mmCIF file of C-alpha atoms and ligand atoms in Angstrom:
data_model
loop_
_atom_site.group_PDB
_atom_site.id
_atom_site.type_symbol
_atom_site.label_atom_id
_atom_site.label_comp_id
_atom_site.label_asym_id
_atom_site.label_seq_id
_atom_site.Cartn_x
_atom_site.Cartn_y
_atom_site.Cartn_z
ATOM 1 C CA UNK A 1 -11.343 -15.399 15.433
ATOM 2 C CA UNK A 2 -10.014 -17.697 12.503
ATOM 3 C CA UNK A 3 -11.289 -17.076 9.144
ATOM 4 C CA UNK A 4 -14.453 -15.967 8.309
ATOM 5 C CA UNK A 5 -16.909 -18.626 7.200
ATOM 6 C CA UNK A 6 -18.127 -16.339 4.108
ATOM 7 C CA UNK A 7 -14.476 -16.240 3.429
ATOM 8 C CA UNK A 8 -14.343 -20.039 3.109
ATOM 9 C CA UNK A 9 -17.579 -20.373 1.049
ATOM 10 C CA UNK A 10 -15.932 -18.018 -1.416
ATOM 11 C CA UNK A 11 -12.923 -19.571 -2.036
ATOM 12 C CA UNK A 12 -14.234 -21.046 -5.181
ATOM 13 C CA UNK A 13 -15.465 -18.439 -6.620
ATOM 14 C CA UNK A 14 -12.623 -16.327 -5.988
ATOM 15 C CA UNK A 15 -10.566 -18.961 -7.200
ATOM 16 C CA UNK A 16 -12.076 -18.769 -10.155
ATOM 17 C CA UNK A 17 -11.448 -14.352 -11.017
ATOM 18 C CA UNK A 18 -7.903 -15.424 -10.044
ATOM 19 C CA UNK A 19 -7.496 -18.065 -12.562
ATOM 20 C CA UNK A 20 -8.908 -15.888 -15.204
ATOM 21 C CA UNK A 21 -6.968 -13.251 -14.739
ATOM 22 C CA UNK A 22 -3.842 -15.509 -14.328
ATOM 23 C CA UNK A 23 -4.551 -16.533 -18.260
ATOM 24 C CA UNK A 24 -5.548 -13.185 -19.017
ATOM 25 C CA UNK A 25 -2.675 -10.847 -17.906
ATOM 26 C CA UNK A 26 -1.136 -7.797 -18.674
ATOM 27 C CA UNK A 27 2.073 -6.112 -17.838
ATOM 28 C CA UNK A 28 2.746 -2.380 -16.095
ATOM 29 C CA UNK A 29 0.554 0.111 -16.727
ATOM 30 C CA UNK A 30 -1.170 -1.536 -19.660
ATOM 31 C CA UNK A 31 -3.375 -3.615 -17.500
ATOM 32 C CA UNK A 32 -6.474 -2.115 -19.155
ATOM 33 C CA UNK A 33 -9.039 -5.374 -19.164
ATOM 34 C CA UNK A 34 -7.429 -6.458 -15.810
ATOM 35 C CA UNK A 35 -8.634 -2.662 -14.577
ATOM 36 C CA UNK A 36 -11.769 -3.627 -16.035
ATOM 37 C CA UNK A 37 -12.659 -7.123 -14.493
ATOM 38 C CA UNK A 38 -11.844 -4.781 -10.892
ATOM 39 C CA UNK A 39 -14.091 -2.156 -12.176
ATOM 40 C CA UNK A 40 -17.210 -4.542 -13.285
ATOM 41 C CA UNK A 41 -17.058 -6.879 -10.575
ATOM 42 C CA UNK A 42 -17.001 -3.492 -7.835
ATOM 43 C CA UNK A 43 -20.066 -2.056 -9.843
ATOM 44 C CA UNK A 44 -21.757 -5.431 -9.505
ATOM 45 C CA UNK A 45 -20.677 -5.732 -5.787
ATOM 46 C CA UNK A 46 -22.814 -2.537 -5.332
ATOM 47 C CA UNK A 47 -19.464 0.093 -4.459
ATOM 48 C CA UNK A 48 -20.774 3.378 -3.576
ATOM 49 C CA UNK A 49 -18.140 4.611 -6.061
ATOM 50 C CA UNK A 50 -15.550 3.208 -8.525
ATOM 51 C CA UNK A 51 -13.112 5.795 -9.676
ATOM 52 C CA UNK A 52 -10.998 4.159 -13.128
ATOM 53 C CA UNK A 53 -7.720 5.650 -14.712
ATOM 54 C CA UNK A 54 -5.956 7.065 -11.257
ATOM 55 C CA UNK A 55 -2.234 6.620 -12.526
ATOM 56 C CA UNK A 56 -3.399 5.705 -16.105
ATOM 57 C CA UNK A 57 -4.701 2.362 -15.377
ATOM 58 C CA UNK A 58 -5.442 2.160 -11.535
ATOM 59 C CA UNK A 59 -8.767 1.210 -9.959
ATOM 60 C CA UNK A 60 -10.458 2.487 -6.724
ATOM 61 C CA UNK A 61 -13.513 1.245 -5.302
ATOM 62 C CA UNK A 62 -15.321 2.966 -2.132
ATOM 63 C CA UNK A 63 -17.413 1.190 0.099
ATOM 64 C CA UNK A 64 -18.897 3.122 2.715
ATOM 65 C CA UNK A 65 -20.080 1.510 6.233
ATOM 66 C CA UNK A 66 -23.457 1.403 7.763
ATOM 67 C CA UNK A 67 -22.402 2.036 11.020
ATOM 68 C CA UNK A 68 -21.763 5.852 10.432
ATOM 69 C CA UNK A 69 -18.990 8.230 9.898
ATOM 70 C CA UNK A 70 -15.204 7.384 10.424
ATOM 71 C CA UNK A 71 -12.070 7.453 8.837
ATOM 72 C CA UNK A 72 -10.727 6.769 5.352
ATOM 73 C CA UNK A 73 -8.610 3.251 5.060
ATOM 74 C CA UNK A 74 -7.017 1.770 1.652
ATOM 75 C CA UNK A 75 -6.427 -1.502 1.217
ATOM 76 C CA UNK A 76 -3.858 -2.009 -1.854
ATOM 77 C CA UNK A 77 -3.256 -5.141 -4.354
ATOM 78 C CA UNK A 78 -1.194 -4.999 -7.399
ATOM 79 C CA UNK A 79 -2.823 -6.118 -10.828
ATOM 80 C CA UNK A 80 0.132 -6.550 -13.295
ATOM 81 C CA UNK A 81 2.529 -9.500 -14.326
ATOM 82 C CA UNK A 82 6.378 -9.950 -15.530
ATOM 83 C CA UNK A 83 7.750 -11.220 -18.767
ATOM 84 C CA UNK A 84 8.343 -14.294 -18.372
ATOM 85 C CA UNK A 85 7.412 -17.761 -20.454
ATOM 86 C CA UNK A 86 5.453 -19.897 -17.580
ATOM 87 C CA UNK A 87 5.999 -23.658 -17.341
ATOM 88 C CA UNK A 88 3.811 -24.485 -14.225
ATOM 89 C CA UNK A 89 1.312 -26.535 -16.824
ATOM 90 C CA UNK A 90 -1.514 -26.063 -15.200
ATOM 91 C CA UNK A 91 -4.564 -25.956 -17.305
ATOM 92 C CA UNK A 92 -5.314 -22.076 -16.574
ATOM 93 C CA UNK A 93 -1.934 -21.275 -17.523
ATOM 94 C CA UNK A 94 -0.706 -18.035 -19.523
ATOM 95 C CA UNK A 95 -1.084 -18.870 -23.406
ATOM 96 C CA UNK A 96 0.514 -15.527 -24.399
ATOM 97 C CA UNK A 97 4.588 -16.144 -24.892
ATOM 98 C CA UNK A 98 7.073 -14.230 -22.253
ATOM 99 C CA UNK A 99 4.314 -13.116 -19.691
ATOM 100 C CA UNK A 100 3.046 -14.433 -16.402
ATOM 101 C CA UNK A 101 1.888 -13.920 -13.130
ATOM 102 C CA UNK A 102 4.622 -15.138 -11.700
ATOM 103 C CA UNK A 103 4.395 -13.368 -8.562
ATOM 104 C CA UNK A 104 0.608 -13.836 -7.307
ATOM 105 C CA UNK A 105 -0.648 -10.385 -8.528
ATOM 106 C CA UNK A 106 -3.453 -12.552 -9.642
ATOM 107 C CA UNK A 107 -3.971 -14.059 -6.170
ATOM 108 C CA UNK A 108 -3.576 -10.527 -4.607
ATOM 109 C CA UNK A 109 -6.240 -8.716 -6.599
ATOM 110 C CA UNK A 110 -8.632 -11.458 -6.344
ATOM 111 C CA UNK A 111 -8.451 -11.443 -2.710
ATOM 112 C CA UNK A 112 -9.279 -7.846 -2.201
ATOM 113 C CA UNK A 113 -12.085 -8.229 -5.007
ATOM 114 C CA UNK A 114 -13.428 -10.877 -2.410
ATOM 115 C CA UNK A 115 -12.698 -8.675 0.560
ATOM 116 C CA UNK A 116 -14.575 -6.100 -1.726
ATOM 117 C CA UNK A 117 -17.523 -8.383 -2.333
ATOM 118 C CA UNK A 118 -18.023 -9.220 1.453
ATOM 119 C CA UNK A 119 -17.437 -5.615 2.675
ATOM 120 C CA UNK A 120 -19.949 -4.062 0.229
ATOM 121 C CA UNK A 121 -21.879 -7.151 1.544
ATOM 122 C CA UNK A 122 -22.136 -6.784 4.877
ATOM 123 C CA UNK A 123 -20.383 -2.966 5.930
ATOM 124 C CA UNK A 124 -20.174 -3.840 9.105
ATOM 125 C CA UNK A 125 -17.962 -0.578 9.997
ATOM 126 C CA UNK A 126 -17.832 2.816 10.653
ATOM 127 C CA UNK A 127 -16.309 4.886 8.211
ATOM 128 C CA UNK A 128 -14.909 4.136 4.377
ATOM 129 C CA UNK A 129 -12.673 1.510 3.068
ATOM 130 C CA UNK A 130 -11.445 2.360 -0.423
ATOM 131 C CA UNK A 131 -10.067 -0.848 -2.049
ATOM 132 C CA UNK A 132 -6.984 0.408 -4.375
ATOM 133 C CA UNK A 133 -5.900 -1.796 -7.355
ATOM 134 C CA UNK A 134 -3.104 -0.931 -8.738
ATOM 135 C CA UNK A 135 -0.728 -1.273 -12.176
ATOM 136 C CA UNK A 136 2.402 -1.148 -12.445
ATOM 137 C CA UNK A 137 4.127 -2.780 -9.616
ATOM 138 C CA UNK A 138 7.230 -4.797 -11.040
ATOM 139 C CA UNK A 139 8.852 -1.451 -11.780
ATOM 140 C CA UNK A 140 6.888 0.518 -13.924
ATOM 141 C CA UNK A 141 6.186 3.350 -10.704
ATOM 142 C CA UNK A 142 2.292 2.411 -10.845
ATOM 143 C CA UNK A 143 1.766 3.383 -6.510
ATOM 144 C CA UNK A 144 3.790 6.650 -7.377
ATOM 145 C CA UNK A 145 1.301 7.294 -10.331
ATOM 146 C CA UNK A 146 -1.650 7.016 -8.440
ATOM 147 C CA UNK A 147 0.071 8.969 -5.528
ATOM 148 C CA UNK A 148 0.919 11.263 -7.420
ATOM 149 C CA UNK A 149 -2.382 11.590 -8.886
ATOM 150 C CA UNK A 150 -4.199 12.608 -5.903
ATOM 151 C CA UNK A 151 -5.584 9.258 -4.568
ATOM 152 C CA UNK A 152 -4.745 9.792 -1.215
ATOM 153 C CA UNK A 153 -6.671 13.316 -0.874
ATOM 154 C CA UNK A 154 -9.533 12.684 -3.716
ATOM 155 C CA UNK A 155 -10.584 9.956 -1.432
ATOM 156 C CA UNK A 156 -9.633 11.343 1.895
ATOM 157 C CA UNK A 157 -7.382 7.830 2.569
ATOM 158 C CA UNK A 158 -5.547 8.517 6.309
ATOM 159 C CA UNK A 159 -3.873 5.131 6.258
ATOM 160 C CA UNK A 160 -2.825 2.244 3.499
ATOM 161 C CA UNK A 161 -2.317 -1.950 3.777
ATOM 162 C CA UNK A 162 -0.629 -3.834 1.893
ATOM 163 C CA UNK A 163 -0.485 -7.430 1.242
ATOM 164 C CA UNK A 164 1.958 -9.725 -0.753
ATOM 165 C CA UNK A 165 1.971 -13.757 -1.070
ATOM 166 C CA UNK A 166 5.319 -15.020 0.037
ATOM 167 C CA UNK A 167 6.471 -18.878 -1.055
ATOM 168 C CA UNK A 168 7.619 -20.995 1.867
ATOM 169 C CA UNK A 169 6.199 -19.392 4.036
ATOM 170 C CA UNK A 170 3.226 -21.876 5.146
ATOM 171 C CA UNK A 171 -0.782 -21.631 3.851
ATOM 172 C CA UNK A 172 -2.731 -19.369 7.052
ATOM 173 C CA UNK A 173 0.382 -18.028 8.425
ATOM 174 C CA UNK A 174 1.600 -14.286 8.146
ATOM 175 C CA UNK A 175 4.855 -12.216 8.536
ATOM 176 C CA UNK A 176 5.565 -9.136 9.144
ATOM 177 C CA UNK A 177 7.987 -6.725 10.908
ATOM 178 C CA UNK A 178 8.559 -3.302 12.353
ATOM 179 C CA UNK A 179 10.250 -0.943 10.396
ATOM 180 C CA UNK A 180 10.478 -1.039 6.462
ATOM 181 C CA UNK A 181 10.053 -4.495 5.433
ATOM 182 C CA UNK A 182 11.047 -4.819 1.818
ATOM 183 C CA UNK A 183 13.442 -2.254 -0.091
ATOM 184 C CA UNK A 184 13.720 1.110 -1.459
ATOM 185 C CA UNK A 185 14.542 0.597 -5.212
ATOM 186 C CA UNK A 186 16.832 2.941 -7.413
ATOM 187 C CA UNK A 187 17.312 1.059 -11.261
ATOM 188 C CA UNK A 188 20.383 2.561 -13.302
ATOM 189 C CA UNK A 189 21.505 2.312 -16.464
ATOM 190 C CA UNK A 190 25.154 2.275 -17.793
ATOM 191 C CA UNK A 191 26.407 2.987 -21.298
ATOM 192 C CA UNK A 192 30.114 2.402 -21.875
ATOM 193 C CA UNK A 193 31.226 3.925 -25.322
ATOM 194 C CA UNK A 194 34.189 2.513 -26.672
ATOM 195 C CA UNK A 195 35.667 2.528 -30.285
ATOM 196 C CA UNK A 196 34.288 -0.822 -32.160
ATOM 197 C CA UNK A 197 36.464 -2.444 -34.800
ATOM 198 C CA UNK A 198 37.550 -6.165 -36.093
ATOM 199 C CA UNK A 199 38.190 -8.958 -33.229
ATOM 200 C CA UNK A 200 41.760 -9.311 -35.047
ATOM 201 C CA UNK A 201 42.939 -5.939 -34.317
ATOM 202 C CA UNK A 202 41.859 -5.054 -30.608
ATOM 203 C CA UNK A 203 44.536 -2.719 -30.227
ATOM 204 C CA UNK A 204 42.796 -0.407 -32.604
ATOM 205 C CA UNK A 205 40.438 -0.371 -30.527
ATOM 206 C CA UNK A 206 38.808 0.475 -27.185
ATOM 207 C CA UNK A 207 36.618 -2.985 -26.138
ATOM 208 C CA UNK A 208 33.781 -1.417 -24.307
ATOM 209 C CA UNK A 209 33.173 -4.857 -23.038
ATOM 210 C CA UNK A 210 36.517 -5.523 -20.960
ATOM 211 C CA UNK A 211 35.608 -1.684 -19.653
ATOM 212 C CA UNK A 212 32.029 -2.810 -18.805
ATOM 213 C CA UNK A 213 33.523 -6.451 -17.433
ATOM 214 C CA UNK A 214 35.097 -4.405 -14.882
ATOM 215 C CA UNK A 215 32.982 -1.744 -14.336
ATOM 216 C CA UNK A 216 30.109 -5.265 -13.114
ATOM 217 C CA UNK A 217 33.060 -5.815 -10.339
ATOM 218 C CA UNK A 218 34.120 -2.264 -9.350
ATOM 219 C CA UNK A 219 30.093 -2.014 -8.626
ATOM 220 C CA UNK A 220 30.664 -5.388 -6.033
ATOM 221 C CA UNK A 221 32.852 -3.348 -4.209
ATOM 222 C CA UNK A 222 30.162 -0.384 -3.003
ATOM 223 C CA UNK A 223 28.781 -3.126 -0.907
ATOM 224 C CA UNK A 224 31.558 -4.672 0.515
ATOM 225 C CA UNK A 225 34.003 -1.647 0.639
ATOM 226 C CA UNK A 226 32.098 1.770 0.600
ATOM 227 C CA UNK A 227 29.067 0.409 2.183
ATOM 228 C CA UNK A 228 28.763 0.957 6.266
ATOM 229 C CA UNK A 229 28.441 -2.772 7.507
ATOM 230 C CA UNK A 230 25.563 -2.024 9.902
ATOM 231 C CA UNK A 231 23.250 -0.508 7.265
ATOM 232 C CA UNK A 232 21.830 -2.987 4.532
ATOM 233 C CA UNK A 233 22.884 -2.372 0.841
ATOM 234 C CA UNK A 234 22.376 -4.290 -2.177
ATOM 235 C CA UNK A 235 23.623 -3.788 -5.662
ATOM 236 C CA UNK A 236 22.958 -6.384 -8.241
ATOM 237 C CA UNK A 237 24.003 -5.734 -11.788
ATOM 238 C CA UNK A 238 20.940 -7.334 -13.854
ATOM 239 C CA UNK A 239 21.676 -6.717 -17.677
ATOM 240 C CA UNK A 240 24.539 -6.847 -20.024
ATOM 241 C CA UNK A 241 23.957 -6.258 -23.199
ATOM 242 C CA UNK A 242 26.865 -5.733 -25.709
ATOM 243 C CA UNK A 243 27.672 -6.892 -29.430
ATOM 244 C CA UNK A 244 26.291 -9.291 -31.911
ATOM 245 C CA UNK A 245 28.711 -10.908 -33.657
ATOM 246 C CA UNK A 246 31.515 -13.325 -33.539
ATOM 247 C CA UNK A 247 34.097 -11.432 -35.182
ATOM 248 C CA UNK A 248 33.295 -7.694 -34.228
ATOM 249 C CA UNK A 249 34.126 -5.205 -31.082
ATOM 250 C CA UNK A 250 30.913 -3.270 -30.610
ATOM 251 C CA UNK A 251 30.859 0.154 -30.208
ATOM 252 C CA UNK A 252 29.105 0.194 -26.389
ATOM 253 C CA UNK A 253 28.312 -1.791 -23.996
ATOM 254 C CA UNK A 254 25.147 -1.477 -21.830
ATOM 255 C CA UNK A 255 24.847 -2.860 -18.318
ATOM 256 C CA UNK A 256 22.025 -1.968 -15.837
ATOM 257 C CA UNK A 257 20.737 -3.281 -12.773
ATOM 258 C CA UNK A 258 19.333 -1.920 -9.256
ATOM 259 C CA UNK A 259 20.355 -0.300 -5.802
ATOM 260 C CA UNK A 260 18.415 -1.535 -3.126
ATOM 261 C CA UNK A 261 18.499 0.034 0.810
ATOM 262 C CA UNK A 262 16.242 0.051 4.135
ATOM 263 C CA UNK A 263 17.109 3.527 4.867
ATOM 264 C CA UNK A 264 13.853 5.899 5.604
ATOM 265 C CA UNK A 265 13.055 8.627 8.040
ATOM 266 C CA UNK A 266 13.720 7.865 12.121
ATOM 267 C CA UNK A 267 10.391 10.197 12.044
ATOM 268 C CA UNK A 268 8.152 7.828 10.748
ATOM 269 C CA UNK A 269 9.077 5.026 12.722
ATOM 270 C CA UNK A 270 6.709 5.716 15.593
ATOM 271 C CA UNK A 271 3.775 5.736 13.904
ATOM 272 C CA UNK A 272 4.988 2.548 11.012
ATOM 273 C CA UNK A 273 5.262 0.754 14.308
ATOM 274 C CA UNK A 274 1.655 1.062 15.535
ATOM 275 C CA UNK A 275 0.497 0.367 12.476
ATOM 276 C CA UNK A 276 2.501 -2.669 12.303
ATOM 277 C CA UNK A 277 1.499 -3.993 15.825
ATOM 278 C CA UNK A 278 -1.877 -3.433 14.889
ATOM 279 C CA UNK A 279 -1.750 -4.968 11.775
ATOM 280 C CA UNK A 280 0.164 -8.068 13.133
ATOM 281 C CA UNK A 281 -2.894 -8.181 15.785
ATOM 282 C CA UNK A 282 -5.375 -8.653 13.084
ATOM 283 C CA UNK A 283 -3.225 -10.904 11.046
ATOM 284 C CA UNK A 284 -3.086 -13.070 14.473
ATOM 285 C CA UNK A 285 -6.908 -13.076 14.654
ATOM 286 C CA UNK A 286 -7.272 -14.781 11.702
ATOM 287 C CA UNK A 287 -4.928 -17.163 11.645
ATOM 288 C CA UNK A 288 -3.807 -17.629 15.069
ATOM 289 C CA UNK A 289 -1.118 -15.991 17.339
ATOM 290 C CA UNK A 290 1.278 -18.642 16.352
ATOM 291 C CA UNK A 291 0.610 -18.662 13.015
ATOM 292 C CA UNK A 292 2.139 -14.876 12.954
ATOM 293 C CA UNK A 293 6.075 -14.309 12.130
ATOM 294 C CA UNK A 294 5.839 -10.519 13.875
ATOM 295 C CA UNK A 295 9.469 -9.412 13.501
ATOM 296 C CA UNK A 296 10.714 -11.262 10.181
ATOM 297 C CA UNK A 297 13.632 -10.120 9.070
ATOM 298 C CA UNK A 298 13.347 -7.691 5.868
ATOM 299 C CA UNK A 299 13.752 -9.216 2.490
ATOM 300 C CA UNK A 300 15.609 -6.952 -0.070
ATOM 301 C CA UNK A 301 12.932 -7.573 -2.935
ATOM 302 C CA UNK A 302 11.232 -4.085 -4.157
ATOM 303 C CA UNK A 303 7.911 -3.287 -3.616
ATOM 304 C CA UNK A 304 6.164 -0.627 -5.046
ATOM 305 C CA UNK A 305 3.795 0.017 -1.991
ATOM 306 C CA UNK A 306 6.345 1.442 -0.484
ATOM 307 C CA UNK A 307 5.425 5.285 -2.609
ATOM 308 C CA UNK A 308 1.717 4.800 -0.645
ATOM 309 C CA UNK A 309 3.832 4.063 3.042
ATOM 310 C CA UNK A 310 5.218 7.217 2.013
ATOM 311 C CA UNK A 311 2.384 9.438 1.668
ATOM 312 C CA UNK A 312 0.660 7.572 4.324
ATOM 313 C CA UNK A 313 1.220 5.738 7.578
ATOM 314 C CA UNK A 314 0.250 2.372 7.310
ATOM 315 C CA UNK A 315 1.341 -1.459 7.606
ATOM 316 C CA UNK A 316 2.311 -4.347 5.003
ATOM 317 C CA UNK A 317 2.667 -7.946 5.238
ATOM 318 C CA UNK A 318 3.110 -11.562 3.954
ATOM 319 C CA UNK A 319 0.771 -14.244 3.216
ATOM 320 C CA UNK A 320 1.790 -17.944 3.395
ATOM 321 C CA UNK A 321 2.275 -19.320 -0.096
ATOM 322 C CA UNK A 322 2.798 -22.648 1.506
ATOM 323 C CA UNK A 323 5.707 -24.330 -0.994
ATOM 324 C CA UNK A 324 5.650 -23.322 -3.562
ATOM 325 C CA UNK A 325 8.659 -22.179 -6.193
ATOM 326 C CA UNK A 326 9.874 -19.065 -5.982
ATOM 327 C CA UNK A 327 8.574 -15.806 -6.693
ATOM 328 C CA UNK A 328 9.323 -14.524 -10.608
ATOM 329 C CA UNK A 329 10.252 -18.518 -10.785
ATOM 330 C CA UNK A 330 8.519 -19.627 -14.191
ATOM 331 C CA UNK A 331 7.123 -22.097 -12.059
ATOM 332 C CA UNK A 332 5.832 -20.300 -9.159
ATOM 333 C CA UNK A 333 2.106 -20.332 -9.078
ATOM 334 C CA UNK A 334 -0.168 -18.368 -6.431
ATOM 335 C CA UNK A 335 -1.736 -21.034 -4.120
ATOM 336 C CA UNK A 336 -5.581 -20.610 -4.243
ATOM 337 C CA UNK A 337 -5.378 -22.335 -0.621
ATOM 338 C CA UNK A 338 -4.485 -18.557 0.650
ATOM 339 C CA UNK A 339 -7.579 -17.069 -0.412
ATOM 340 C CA UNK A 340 -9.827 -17.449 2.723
ATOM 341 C CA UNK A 341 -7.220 -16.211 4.690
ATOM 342 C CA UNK A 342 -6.097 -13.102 3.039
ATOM 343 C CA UNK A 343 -9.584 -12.427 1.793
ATOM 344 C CA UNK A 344 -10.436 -12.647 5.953
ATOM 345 C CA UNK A 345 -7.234 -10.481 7.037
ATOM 346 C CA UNK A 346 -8.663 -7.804 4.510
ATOM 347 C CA UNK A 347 -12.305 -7.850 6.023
ATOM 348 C CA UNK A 348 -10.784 -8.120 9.701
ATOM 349 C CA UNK A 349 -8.071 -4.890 9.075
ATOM 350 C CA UNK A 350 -11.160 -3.222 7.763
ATOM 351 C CA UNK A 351 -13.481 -3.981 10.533
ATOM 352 C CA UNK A 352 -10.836 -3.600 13.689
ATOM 353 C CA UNK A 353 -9.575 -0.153 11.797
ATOM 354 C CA UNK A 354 -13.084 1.318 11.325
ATOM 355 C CA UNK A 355 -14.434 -0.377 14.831
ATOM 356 C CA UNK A 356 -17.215 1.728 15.267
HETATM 357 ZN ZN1 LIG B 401 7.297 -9.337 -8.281
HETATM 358 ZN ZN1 LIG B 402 4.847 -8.946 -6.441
#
């Protein structure tokens, strides 16, 4: 079963959404006409439903089967993009200064508008498929705030997919794992307070910056030293803002940054693990049993889907990028090459999980 052939016929035109919404972006929750372009285009795909402003800004779209009653699946892209200045040059590049998609959210919501499109088509399955876009994803909490506004019981959802674009990784190939696959986040924030004063006379003073300097490589040692070596652990310090000027000792010192681990309930695993075998099934339907990475090792990026594995047993996994740079890279652009296949692992997860 490789991709579907409606799949491949709508590459173009799914191309297309994603370049449009690759020039027109938005970041975190704001992603109000990004919402909209998912809420028109489900209307006009004839969704039996299409429920705006779960979590502020997050869209769902239900699409009920013809092949009778069943259960309740959601199948999750993210919508927003990062501050950052793009330099890919490509002609449907972001003309608004310090924000891109510059890690396929454009790619990932066009997809599951396609899957959309073709299930609403066709509804070849028993049961409902809910396709969830949400804001929000580089940090701003936008799965929790559609968690925690009652998604999973206003729509009666029993299990969540996700899907995220990984560079390097070839074009029709997938990867996934057992077992949490990308990181629990924690961000923190630290404000050192010293005494500011003139850069000639330190010793009136108390440099919040040396303080800070070594506060960035006490926080090296939680990993290395307080850290148990079998269980993963990252802690990157990401900002350091202090001072701004040549001749002055600020008053504080700011650094921040994030905690990352894989820790998560034994209890879970059972069930994380069927829905990862079955998902990894699917994937290798579509694009070929050796096209499938089934126990990659984790990667210790975030992801925000995680809140929805949480409140919901369920499975997520890569999509070839093929190579290209780096995701949050100001060069990194989402391969349109991916589209049949992703849009095809959608339509198969929905099909295999509401078999009727
Ligand atoms: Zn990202
Ligand atoms: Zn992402």
């Amino acid at each position: 079963m490789p991709i579907l052939n409606r799949a491949a016929e709508m590459q173009e035109e799914v191309a297309g959404w994603r370049r449009h919404l690759h020039q027109n972006l938005e970041l975190n929750l704001d992603v109000v006409e990004t919402a909209a372009v998912g809420t028109e285009k489900g209307k006009a795909f004839g969704c039996d439903e299409v429920v705006t402003g779960l979590g502020r800004t997050g869209v769902v779209g239900v699409i009920r089967g013809r092949l009778g009653n069943g259960a309740v699946i959601g199948l999750r892209a993210d919508m927003d993009a990062l501050p950052i200045n793009e330099i890919t040059g490509k002609p449907y590049a972001s003309t608004t200064p310090n924000k891109m998609h510059a890690c396929g959210h454009d790619g990932h919501t066009a997809m599951l508008l396609g899957a959309a499109n073709y299930l609403a088509e066709t509804r070849n399955f028993a049961g409902t498929v809910a396709v969830i876009f949400q804001p929000a994803e580089e940090g701003g909490g936008g799965g929790n705030e559609m968690v925690k506004d009652g998604m999973m019981e206003r729509f009666g959802i029993e299990r969540v997919f996700g899907m995220h674009n990984m560079p390097s990784l070839p074009v029709g190939h997938f990867a996934i794992r057992p077992g949490p696959i990308m990181a629990a986040t924690a961000e923190f924030t630290i404000t050192v307070k010293g005494r500011g004063g003139h850069a000639a006379m330190p010793n009136g003073t108390i440099d919040p910056i040396v303080t800070a300097s070594q506060l960035v490589g006490a926080l090296q040692t939680i990993v290395s030293r307080n850290a148990d070596p079998v269980e993963a652990l990252v802690v990157s310090v990401t900002k350091f803002h202090a001072g701004d000027a040549y001749n002055v000792i600020p008053e504080q010192a700011e650094i921040a940054g994030t905690v990352r681990t894989l820790k998560k309930e034994v209890a879970r695993m059972a069930e994380e693990r069927l829905q990862t075998v079955f998902a990894s099934d699917v994937a290798a339907a579509v694009a070929g049993d050796a096209q499938v990475i089934r126990a990659m090792p984790p990667v210790m990026g975030g992801e925000d889907f995680s809140y929805m594995l949480e409140a919901r047993p369920g499975a997520f996994i890569f999509i070839g990028n093929g190579e290209s740079a780096g995701l949050h890279h100001p060069a990194y652009d989402f391969n349109d090459e991916a589209i049949p296949h992703g849009v095809s692992y959608w339509v198969r997860i929905a099909e295999t999980a509401l078999a009727a």
